[in-house]
XYZ file of C-alpha atoms in Angstrom:
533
model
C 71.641 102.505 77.557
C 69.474 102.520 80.502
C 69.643 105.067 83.110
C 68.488 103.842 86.945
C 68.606 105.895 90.042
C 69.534 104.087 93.519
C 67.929 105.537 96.188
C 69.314 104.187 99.766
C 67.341 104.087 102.821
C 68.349 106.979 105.418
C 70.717 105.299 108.198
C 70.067 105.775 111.724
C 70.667 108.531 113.546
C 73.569 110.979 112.231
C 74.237 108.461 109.419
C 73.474 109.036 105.973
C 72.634 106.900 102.901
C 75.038 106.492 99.948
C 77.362 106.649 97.841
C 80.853 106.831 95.847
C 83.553 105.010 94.613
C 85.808 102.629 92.079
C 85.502 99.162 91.076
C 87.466 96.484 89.504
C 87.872 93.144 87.980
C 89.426 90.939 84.704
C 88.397 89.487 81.515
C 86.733 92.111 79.085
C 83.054 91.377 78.511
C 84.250 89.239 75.697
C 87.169 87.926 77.691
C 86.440 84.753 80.332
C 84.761 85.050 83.374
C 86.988 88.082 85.006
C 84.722 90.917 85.443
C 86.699 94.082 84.273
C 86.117 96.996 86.220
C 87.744 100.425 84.748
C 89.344 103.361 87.053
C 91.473 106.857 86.823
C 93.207 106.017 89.815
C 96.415 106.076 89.458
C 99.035 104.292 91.899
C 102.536 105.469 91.499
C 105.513 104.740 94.183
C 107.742 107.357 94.079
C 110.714 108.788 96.461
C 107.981 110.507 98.314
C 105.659 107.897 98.905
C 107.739 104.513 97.625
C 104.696 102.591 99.783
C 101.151 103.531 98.341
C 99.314 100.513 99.030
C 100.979 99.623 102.461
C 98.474 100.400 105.206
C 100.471 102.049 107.601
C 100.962 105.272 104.616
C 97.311 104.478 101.978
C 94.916 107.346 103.178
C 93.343 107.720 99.840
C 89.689 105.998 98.071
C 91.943 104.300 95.564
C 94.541 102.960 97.775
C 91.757 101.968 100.011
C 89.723 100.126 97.758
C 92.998 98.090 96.553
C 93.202 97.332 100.359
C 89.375 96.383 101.052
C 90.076 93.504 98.642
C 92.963 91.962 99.966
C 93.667 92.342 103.798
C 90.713 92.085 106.404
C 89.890 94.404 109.216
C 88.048 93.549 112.423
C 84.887 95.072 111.745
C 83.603 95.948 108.430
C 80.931 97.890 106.771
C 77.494 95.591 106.353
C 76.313 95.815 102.701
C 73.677 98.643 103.109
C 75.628 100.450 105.119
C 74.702 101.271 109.193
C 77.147 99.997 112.228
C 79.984 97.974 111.372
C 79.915 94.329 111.665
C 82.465 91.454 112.539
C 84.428 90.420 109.225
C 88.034 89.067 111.278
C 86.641 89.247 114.879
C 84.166 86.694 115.788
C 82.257 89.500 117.840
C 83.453 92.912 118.995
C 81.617 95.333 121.641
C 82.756 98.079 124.627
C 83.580 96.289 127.883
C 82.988 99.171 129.882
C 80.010 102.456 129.859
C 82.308 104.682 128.780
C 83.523 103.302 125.388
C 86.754 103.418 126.642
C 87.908 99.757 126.456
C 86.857 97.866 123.276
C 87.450 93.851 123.047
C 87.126 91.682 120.249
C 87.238 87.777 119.809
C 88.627 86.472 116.426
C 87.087 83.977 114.455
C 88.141 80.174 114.798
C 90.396 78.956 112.317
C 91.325 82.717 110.853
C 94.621 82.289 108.681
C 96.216 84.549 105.933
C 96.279 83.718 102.374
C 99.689 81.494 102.602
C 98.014 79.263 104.926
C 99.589 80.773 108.408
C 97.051 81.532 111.331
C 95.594 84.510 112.351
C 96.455 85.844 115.914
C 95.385 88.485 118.672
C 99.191 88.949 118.673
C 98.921 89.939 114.239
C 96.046 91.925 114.837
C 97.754 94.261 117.601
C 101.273 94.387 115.386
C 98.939 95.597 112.743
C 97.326 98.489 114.600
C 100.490 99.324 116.781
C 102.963 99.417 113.430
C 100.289 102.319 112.258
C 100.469 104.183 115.265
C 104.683 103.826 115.660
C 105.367 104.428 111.986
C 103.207 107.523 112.039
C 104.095 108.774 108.707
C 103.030 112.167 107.633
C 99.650 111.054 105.326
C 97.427 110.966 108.597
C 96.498 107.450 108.343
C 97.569 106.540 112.202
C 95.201 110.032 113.296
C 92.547 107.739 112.936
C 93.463 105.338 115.647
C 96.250 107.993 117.702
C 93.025 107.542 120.653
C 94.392 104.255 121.670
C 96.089 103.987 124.821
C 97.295 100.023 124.846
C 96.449 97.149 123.159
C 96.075 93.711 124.745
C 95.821 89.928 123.766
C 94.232 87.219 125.650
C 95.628 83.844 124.540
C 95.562 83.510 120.620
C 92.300 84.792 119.841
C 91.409 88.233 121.782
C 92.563 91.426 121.740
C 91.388 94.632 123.804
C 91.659 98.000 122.982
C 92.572 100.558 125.498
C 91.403 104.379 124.371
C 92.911 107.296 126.167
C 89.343 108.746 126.336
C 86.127 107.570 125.175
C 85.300 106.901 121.551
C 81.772 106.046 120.408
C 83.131 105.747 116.576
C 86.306 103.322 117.273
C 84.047 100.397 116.054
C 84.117 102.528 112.573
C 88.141 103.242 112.729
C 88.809 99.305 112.788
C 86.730 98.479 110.043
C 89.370 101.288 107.637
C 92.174 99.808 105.926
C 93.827 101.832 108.683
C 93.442 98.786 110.898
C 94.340 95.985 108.622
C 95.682 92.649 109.666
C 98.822 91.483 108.109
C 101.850 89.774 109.299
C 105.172 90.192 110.526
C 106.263 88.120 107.934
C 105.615 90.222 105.331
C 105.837 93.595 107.000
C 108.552 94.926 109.366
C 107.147 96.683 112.238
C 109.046 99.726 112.115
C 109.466 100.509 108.566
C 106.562 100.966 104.913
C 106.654 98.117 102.492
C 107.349 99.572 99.724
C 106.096 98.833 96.025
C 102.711 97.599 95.530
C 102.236 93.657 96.826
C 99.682 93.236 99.623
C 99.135 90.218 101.704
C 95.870 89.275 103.873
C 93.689 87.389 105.041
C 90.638 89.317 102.728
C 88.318 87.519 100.573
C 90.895 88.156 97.122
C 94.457 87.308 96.716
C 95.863 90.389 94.308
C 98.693 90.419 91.554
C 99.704 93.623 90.013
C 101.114 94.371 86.370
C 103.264 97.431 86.029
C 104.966 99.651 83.561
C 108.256 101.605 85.113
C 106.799 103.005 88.557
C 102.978 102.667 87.950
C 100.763 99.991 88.148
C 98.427 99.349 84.569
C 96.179 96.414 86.137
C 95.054 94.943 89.357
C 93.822 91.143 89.118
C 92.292 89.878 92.412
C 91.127 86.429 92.501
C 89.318 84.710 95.037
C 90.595 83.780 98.252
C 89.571 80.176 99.050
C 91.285 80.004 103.110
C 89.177 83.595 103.522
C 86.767 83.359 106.356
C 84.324 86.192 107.240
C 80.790 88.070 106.850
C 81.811 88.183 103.067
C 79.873 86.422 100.156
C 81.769 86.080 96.890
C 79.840 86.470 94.039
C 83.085 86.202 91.313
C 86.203 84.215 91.225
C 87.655 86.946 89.679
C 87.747 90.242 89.290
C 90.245 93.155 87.347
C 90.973 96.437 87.791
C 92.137 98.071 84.706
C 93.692 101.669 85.237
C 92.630 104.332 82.364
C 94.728 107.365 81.953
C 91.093 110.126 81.661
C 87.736 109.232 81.512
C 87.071 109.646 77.773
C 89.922 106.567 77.458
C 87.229 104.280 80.217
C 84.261 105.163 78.406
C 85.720 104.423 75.192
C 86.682 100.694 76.578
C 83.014 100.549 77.765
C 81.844 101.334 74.617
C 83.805 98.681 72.975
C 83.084 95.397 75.280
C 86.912 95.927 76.976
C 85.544 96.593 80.695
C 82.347 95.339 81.854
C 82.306 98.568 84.625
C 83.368 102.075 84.728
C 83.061 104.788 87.689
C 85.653 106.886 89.329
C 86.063 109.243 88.039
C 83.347 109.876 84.919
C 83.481 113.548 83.306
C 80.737 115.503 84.468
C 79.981 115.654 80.477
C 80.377 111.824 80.344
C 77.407 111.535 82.480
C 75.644 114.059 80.718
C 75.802 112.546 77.514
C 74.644 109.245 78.964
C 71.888 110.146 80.715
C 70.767 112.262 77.680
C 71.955 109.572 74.617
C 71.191 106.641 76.637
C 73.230 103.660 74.091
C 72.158 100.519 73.878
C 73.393 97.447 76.321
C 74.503 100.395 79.157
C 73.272 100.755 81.982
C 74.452 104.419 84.031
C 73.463 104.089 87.906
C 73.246 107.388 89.922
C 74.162 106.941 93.665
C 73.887 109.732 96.325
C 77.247 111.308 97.223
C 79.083 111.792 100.490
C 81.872 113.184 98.877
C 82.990 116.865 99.019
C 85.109 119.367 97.522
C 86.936 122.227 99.476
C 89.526 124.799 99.235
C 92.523 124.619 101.951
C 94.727 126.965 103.266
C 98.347 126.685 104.888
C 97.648 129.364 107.187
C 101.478 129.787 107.648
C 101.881 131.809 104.078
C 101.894 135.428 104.460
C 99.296 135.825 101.771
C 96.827 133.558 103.219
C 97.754 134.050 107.011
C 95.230 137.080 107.808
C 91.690 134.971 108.332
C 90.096 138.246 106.364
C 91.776 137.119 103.272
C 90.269 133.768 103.650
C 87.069 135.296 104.922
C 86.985 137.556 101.442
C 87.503 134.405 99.562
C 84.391 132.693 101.296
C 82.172 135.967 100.507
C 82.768 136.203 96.929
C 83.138 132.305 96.201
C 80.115 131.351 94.281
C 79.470 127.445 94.704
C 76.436 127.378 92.600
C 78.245 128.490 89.712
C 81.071 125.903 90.377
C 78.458 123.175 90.609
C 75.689 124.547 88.035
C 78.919 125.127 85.587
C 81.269 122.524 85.605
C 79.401 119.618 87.239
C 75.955 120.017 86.829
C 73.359 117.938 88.200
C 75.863 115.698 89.690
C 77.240 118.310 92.200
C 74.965 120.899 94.339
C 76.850 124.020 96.360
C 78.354 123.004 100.107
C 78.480 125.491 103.057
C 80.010 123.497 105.756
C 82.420 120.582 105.827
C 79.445 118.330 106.604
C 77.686 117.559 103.686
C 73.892 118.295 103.844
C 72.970 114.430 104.202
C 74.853 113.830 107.484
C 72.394 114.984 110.539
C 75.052 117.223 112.034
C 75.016 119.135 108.940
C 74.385 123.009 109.502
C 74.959 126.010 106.688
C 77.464 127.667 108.553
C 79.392 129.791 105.815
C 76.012 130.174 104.002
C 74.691 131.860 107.907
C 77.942 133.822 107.904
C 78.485 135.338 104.550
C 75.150 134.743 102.874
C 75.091 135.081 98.872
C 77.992 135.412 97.501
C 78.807 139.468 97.670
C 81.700 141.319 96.591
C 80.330 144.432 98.743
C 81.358 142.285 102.008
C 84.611 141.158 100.647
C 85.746 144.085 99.904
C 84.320 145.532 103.494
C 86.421 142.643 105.675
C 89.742 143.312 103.538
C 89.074 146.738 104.197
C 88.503 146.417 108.080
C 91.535 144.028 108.002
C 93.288 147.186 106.722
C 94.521 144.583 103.118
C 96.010 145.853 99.916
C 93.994 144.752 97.003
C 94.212 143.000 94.739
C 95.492 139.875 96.796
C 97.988 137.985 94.724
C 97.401 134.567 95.010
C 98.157 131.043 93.272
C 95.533 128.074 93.644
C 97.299 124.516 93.277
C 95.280 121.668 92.131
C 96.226 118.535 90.858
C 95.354 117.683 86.987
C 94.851 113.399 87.554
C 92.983 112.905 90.857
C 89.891 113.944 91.175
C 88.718 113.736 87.318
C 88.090 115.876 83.979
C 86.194 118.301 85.623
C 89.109 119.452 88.177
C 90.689 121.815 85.804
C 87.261 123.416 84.444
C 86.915 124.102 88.014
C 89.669 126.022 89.043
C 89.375 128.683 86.046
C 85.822 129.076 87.331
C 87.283 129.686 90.653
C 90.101 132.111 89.400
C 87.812 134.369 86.964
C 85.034 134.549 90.242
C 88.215 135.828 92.276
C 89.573 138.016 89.360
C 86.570 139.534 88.502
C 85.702 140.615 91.946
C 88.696 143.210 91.459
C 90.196 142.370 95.332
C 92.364 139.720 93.811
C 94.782 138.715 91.260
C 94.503 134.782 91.412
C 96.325 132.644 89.423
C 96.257 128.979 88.902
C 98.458 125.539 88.066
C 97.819 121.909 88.349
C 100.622 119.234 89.350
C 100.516 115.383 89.008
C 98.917 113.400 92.390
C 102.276 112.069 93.149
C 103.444 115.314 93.201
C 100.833 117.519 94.276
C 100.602 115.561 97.404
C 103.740 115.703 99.213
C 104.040 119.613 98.211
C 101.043 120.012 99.999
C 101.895 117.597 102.939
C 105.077 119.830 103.380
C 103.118 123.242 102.788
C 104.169 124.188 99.619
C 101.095 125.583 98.225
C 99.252 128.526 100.143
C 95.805 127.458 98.388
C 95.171 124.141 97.379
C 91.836 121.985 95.869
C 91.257 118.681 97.908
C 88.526 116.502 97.793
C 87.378 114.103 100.504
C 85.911 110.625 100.568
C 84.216 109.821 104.075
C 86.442 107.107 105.524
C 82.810 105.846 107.756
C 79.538 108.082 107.217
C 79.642 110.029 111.144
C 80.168 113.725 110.953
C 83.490 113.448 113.020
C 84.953 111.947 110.273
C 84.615 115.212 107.861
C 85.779 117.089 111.243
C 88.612 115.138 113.010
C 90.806 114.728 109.861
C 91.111 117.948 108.857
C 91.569 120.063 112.405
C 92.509 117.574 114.962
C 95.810 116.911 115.548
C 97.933 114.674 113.128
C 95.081 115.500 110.531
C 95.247 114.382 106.805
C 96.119 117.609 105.679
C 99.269 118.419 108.041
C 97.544 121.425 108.220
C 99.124 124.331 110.849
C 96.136 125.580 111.238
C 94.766 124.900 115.327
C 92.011 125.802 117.244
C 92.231 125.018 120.584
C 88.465 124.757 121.198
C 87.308 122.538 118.123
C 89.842 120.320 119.310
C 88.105 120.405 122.719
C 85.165 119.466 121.293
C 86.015 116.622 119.297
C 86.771 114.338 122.242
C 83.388 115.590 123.732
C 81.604 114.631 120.718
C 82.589 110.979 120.675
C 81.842 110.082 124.307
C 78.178 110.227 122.304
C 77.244 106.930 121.799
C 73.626 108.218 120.487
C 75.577 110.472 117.721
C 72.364 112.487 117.394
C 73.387 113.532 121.120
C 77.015 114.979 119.696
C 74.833 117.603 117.060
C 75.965 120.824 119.301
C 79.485 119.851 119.636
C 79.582 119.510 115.467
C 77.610 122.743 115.562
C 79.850 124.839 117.087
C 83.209 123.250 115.526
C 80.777 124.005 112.172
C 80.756 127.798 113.069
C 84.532 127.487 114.123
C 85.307 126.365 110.405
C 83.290 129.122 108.552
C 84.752 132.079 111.264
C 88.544 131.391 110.524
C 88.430 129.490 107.534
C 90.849 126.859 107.066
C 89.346 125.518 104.807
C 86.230 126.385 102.320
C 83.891 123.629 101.127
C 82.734 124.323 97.621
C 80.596 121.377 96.760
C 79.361 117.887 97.541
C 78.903 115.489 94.643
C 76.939 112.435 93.256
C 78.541 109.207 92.712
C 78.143 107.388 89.359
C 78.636 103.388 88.121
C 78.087 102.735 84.695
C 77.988 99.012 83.532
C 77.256 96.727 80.350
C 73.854 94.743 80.607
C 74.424 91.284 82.137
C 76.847 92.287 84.780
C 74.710 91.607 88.576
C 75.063 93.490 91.644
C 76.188 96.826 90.267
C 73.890 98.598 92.966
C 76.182 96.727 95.939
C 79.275 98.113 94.555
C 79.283 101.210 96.681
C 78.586 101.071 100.344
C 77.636 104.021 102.836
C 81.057 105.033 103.280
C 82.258 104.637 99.374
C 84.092 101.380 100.244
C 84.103 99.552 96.709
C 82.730 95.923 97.312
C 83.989 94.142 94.451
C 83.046 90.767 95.699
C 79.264 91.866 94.887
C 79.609 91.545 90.928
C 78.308 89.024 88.967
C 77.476 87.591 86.111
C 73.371 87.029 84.841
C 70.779 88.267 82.530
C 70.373 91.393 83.712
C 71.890 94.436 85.458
């Protein structure tokens, strides 16, 4: 095996370079021209979430990166990342100063993957079946700023905001503002089980067992017309219950591509035992990792018991432990390669100090120890997940202020108990859905956020509107600032780490470094076939 690192050229301004994700395709590398591309995501419909891939309910990097393939948005992310582009829309731009009315003009001859036209009339269903089914996994936060939406004739449509929104360019190029049609989707209720229709550049059949899907096949989508350029007719995703099972079908010639999510010790091994005919590509990471709190549960409701927990936390351990080189210690929800990044809990609590726990629970007037249970789920984030959290509870334990216990629960589980507040302390991780510091802000404390969190402050939620009538985002670094200082002061939630993002691929399979854009969106349409990697 060969080991390359892909270094990305810094975006402009607040954007960063990047980053993360999953891929997918069909036919081993012994089997036809499908390009195989292995995942642990798992996609189950269950009575809590019967819809995971419609995109009024997906709000996850799996569910999205199903989506990406198959319906089209407005805008999408350009190849090396930077401002969105036109994909649907034949150009899109603010009308108006303020970037309060947004208009877009659709492509000529635009029709979905049965043959049926794209309209200004599908493309505001889409976005205003989001906003009215609302459902309780935050994906219709990200466009809850529109006021109206309006069509002009057949092919334009303006957006309306409620107040100016320098990033709404960004929001319509997320799954979260998908075009489908009435046909196939009723306005007012999910579609559940797993088909998805579109007008993207692959058509997409599933294979199940019971209520999970096994495989995704997406094949090429000859009516799709866009800033896309197919390089496959073909592509699978095969779904692997751990990562030792992916990297075993690597190994053997079954998948052509593995990546979300290798074992920290997978990685490792490869980069150490390189084996012959791999090639392991190391991407920079956007991604973090964080603690969250339902701030509602007596054990967790005093701030000074989530303040003690960010004093005697030690991230480096976490990351130097578990992860290794793939992972580095986070002190703010920001991750250190967005420009609005500051070290907030780092400023605040310093190293990590049992001294100054102990002194805020005292001030706070708390009994120690603190009995507490962490939550985390066991099939979501990858092997390492579970080292993790005993890290997490022996740091706690062994400070002496609390008695900390742990369990892990099943995604489809895990996440509607959180959603409904089940779990005082949970482990989340978070995949940037566009690389601009409000989005590692906005989701998590504004209102509707992903985390259905009842946690509010009334002045970060001031500032987030005031940081997106910045159309220079450099220009919205003190509003981020302060919201930063917010987060580390009352602590709803406690960033832990921010990770690297790994591909790993047999030799002969092209575009590997194109997989992953700036914002983790999987671009499976840049795989190939040649002599080299």
């Amino acid at each position: 095996m060969n080991r390359k690192t892909l270094v990305l050229p810094a975006l402009a301004g607040m954007l960063a370079p990047v980053l993360v994700a999953c891929g997918s395709t069909e036919g081993g590398s012994g089997g036809g021209d499908a390009i195989v591309v292995g995942t642990t995501d798992q996609f189950i419909a269950t009575e809590d979430a019967p819809a995971p891939l419609d995109p009024a309910y997906a709000y996850d990097t799996g569910a999205w990166n199903v989506l990406r393939q198959t319906v089209q948005t407005l805008m999408h992310a350009p190849r090396g990342g930077g401002e969105p582009v036109p994909d649907a829309a034949q150009s899109c731009s603010f009308t108006d100063n303020a970037s309060e009315s947004y208009r877009c003009k659709l492509r000529d001859g635009l029709t979905f993957a049965d043959g049926a036209d794209v309209t200004a009339e599908d493309v505001k269903f889409s976005i205003q079946r989001v906003l009215d089914i609302d459902t309780d996994n935050g994906t219709a936060a990200l466009l809850n700023n529109i006021d109206t939406i309006e069509t002009n004739g057949d092919d334009e449509v303006v957006f309306h905001l409620a107040t100016p929104d320098a990033t709404f360019p960004f929001k319509l190029s997320t799954p979260a503002a998908a075009i489908i049609s009435k046909k196939n989707y009723e306005a007012k209720k999910l579609r559940e089980g797993f088909q998805v229709d579109g007008s993207g550049p692959y058509t997409m059949k599933t294979e199940t067992e019971g209520d999970k899907i096994t495989k995704v096949v997406f094949s090429k989508n000859d009516s799709y017309k866009g800033d896309i350029k197919l390089h496959n007719d073909k592509v699978e995703l095969r779904l692997f219950p751990d990562a030792e099972a992916m990297g075993k079908a690597l190994e053997a010639g079954d998948i052509d591509v593995m990546t979300r999510e290798m074992a920290p010790d997978q990685i490792k091994e490869m980069t150490d035992s390189p084996k012959e005919g791999i090639e392991l590509t190391e991407m920079p990471g956007l991604s973090i990792r964080y603690l969250a709190f339902n701030t509602n549960d007596p054990s967790v409701k005093d701030k000074a018991v989530r303040q003690a927990m960010a004093a005697v936390v030690d991230r480096g351990q976490i990351a130097g432990q578990v992860y290794g080189a793939t992972a580095e210690p986070l002190y703010s929800l920001i991750p250190k390669s967005i420009g609005a990044h500051t070290n907030s809990f780092y400023n605040k609590y310093g190293e990590p100090s049992r001294a100054n726990a102990s002194e805020i629970l005292d001030e706070a007037g708390i009994k120690t120890p603190v009995k507490l249970k962490l939550h985390y789920t066991t099939d979501h984030y990858g092997d390492g997940t579970a080292k993790e959290f005993e890290v997490l509870r022996d740091q706690l334990n062994g400070s002496k202020l609390f008695s900390v216990t742990i369990e892990g629960t099943e995604w489809s589980k895990f996440r509607p108990a959180q959603k409904r507040g089940d779990y005082p302390v949970y482990g989340l991780g978070w995949f940037p859905d566009f690389p601009d510091p409000d989005n590692y802000i906005a989701p998590f404390l504004d209102k509707g956020n992903f985390l259905n969190s009842p946690y509010v402050s009334t002045v970060a939620r001031g500032l987030i509107p005031q940081s997106r009538r910045e159309a220079d985002r450099t220009a919205a670094s003190t509003a981020f600032n302060k919201i930063q200082d917010i987060v580390a002061d009352d602590v709803p939630v406690l960033p832990l780490w921010q990770g690297k993002q790994y591909v790993a691929a047999r030799t002969g399979v092209t575009g590997v470094e194109s997989l992953l854009n700036a914002s983790s969106d999987m671009q499976l349409w840049e795989l190939g076939r040649g002599s080299g990697s």
